[in-house]
PDB file of C-alpha atoms and ligand atoms in Angstrom:
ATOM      1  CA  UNK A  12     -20.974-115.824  49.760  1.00  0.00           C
ATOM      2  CA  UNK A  13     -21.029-114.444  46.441  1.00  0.00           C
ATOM      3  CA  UNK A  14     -21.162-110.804  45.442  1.00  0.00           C
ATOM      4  CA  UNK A  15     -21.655-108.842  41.665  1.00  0.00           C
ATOM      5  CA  UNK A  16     -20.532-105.823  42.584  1.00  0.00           C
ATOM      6  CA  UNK A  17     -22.460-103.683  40.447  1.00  0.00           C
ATOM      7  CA  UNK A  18     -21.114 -99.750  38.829  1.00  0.00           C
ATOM      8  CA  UNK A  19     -23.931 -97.686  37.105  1.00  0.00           C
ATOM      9  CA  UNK A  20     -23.554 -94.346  34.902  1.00  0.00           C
ATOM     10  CA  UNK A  21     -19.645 -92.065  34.856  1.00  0.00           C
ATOM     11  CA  UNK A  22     -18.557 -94.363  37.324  1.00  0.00           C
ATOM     12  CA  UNK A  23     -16.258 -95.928  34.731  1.00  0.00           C
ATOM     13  CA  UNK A  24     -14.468 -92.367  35.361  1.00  0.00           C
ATOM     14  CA  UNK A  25     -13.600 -92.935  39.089  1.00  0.00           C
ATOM     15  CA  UNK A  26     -10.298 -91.853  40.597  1.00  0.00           C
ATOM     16  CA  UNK A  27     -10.107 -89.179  37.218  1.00  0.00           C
ATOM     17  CA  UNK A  28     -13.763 -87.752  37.753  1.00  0.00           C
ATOM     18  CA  UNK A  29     -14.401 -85.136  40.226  1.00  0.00           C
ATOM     19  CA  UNK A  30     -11.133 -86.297  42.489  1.00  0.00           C
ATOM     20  CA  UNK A  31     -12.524 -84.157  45.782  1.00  0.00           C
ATOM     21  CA  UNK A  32     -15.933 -85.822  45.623  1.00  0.00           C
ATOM     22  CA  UNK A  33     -14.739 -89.164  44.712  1.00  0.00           C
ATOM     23  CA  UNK A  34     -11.301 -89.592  45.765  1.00  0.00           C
ATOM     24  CA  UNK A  35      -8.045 -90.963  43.073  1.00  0.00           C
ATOM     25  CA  UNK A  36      -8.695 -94.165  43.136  1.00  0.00           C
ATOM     26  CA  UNK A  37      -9.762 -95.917  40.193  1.00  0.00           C
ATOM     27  CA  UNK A  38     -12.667 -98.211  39.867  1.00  0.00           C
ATOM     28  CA  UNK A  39      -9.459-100.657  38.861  1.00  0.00           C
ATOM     29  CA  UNK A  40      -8.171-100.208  41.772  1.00  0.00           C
ATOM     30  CA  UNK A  41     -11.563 -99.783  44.051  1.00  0.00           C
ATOM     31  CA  UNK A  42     -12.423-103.560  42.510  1.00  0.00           C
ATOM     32  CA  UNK A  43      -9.311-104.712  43.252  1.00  0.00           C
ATOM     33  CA  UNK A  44      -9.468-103.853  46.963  1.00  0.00           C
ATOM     34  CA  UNK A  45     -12.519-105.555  46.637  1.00  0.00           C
ATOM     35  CA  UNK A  46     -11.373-108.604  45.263  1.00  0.00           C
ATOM     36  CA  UNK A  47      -8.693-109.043  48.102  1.00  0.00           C
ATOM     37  CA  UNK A  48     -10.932-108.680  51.149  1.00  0.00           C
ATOM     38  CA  UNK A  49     -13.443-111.006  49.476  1.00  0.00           C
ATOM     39  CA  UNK A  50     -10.983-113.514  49.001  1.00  0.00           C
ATOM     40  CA  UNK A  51      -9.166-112.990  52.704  1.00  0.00           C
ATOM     41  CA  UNK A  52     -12.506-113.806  53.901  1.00  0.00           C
ATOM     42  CA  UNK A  53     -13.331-116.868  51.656  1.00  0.00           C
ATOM     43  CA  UNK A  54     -16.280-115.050  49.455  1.00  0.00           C
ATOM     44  CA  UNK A  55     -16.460-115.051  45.411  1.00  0.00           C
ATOM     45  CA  UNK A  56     -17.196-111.652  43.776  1.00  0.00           C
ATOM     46  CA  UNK A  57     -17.283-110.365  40.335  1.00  0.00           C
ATOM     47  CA  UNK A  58     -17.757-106.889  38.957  1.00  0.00           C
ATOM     48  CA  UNK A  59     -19.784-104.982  36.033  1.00  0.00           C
ATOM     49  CA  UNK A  60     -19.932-101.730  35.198  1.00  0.00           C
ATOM     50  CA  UNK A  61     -22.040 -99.784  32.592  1.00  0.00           C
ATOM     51  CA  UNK A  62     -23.485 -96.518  31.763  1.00  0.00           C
ATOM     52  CA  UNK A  63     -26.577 -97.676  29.903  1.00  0.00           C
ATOM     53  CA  UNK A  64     -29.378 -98.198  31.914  1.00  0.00           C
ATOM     54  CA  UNK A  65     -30.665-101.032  30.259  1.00  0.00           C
ATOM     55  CA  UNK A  66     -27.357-102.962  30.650  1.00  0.00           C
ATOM     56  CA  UNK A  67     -27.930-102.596  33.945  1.00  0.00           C
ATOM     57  CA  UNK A  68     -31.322-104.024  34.153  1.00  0.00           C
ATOM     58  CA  UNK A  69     -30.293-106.954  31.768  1.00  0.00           C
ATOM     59  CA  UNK A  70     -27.423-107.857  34.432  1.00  0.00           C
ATOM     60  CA  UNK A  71     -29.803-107.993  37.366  1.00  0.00           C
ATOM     61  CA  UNK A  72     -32.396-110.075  35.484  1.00  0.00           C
ATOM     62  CA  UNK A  73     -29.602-112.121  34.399  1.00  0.00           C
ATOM     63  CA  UNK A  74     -28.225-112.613  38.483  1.00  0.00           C
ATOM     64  CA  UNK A  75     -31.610-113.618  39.013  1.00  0.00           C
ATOM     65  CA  UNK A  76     -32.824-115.819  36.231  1.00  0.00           C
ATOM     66  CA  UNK A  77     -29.098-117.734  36.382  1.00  0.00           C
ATOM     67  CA  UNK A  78     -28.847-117.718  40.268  1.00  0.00           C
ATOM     68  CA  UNK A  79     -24.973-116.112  39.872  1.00  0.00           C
ATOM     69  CA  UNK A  80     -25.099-114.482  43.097  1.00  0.00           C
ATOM     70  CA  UNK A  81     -26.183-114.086  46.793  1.00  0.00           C
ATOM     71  CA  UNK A  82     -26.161-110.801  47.010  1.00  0.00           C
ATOM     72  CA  UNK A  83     -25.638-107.642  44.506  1.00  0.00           C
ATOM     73  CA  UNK A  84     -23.516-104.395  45.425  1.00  0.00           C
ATOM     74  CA  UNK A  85     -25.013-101.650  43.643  1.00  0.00           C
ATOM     75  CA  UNK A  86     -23.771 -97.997  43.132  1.00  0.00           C
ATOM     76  CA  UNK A  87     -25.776 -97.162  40.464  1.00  0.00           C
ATOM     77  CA  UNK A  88     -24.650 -93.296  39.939  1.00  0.00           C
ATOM     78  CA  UNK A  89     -27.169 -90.676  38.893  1.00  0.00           C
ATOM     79  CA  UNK A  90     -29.474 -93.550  37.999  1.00  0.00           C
ATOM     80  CA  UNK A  91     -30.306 -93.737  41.741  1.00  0.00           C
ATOM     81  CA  UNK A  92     -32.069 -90.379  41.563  1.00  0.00           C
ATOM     82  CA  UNK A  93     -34.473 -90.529  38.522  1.00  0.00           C
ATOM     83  CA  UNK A  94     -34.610 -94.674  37.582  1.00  0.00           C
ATOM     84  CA  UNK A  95     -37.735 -96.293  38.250  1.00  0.00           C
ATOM     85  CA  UNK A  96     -36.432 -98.978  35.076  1.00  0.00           C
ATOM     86  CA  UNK A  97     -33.959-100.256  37.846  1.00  0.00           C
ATOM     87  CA  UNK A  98     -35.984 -99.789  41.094  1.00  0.00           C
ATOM     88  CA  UNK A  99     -38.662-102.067  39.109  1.00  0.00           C
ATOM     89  CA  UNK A 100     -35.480-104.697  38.441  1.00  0.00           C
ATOM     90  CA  UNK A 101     -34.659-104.536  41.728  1.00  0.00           C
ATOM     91  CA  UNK A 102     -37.721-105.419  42.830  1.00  0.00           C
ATOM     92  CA  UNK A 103     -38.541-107.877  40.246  1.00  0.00           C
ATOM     93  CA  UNK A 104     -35.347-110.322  41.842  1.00  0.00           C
ATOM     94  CA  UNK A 105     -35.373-111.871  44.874  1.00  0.00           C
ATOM     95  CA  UNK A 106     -32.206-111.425  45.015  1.00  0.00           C
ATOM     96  CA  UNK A 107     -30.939-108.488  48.133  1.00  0.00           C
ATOM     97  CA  UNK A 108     -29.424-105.705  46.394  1.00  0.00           C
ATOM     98  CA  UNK A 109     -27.406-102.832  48.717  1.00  0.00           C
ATOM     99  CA  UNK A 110     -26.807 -99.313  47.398  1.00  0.00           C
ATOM    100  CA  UNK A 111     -24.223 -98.291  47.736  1.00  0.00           C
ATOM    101  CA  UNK A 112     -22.786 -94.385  47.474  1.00  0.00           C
ATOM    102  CA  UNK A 113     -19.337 -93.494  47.709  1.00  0.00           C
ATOM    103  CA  UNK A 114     -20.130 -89.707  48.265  1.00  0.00           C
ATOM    104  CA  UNK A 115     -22.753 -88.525  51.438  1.00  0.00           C
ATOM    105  CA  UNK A 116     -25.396 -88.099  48.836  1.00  0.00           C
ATOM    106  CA  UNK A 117     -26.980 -86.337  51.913  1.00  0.00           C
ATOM    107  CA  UNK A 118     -24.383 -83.535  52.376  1.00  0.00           C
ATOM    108  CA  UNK A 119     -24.492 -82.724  48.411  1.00  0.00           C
ATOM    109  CA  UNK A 120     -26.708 -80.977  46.295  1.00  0.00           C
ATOM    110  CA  UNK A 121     -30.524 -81.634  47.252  1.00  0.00           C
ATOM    111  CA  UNK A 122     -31.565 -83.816  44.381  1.00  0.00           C
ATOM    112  CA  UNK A 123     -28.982 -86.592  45.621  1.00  0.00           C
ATOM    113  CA  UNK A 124     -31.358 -87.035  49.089  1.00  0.00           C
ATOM    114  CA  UNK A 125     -33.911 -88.807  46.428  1.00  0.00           C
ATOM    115  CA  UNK A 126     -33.594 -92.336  45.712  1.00  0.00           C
ATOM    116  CA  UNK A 127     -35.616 -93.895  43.911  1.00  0.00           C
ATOM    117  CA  UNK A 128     -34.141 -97.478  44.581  1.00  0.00           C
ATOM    118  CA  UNK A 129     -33.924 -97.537  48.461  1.00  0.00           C
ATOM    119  CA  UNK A 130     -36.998 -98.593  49.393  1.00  0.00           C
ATOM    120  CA  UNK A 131     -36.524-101.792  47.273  1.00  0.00           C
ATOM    121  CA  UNK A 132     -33.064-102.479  48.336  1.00  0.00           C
ATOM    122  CA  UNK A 133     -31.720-104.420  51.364  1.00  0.00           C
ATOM    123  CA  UNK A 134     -30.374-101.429  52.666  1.00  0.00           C
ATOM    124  CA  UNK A 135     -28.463 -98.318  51.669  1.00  0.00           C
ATOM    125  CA  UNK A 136     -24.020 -97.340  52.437  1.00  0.00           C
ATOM    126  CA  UNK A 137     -23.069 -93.978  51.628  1.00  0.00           C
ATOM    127  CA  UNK A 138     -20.297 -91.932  52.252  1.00  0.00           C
ATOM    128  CA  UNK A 139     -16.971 -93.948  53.147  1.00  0.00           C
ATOM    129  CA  UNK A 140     -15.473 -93.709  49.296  1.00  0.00           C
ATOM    130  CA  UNK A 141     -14.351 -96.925  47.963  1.00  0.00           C
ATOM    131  CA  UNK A 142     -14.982 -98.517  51.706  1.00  0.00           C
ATOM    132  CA  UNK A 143     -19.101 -98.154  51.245  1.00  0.00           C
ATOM    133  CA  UNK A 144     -18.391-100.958  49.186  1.00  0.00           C
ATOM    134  CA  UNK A 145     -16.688-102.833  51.594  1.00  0.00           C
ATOM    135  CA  UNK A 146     -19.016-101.771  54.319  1.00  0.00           C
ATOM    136  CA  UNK A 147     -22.177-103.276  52.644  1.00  0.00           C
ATOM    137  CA  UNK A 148     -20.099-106.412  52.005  1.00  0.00           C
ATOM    138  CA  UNK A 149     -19.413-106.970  56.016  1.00  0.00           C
ATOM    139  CA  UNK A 150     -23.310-106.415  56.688  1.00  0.00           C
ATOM    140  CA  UNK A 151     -24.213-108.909  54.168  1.00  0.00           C
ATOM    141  CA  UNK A 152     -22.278-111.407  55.810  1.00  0.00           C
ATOM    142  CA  UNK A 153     -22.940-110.525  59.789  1.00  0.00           C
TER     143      UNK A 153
HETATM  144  C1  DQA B  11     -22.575 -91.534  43.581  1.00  0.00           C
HETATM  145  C2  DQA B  11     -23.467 -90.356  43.997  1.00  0.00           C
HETATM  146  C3  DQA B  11     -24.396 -89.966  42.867  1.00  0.00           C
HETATM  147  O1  DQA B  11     -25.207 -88.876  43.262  1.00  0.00           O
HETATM  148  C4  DQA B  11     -23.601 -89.548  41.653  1.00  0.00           C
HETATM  149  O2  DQA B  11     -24.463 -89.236  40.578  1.00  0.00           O
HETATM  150  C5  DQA B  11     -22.570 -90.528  41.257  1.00  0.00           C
HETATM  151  C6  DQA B  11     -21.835 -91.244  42.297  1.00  0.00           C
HETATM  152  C7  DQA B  11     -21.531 -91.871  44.667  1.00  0.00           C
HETATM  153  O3  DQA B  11     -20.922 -92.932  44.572  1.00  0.00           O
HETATM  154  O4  DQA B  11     -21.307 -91.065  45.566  1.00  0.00           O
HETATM  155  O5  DQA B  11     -22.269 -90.694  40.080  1.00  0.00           O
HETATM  156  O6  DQA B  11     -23.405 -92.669  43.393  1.00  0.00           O
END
């Protein structure tokens, strides 16, 4: 398969940022780990990252309209909570999109509970750090 594995707002500040929420790795790093058990298991996958929310939209419509993916990994940081710009992208591609949380958004502070993308997205991985990624990888493919 192919995955864009897709990093929304701060999350350019991984493995520096809040290291007890969101662990020392950087997103380098993260991606990297990525990369290797994508290509141990014979799948493509490529990565963007921005903190403007229109960037964000302009790379889903772009997976769609050029047909660059199967499937899109999205951890689209506080954008989750408040973006209804990116729950309408998601649901405007027909393309399935997983979000993806490194944190237990549901063990934090209570505006993290709200999503405002879940209920267009394939499903929803929170809480195993830089393996929520991985995790919605493996149910993609099973
Ligand atoms: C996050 C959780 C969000 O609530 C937060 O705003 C982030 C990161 C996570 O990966 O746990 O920036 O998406």
């Amino acid at each position: 398969m192919k995955f864009l594995v897709m990093n929304g707002v701060n999350l350019n500040l991984t493995g520096k940022r809040e290291q007890s929420v969101y662990g020392t790795q950087t997103l380098e790093q993260i991606n990297e780990k990525i990369s290797a058990f994508c290509e141990r298991n014979g799948d493509e996958v490529s990565f963007y990252q921005s903190n403007i929310e229109g960037e964000l939209v302009n790379k889903l419509h772009e997976a769609f309209l050029s047909r660059s993916c199967d499937a899109v990994i999205f951890n689209a940081g506080a954008f989750t909570h408040y973006s209804y710009a990116l729950r309408d992208a998601i649901a405007s591609i027909d393309i399935p999109v997983a979000e993806v949380h490194m944190s237990n958004v549901h063990a934090r502070e209570p505006f993290r509970k709200t999503s405002v993308l879940s209920e267009v997205c394939k499903g929803v991985v929170c809480g195993f750090g830089a393996n929520s990624y991985i995790a919605a990888i493996v149910a993609f493919k099973a």
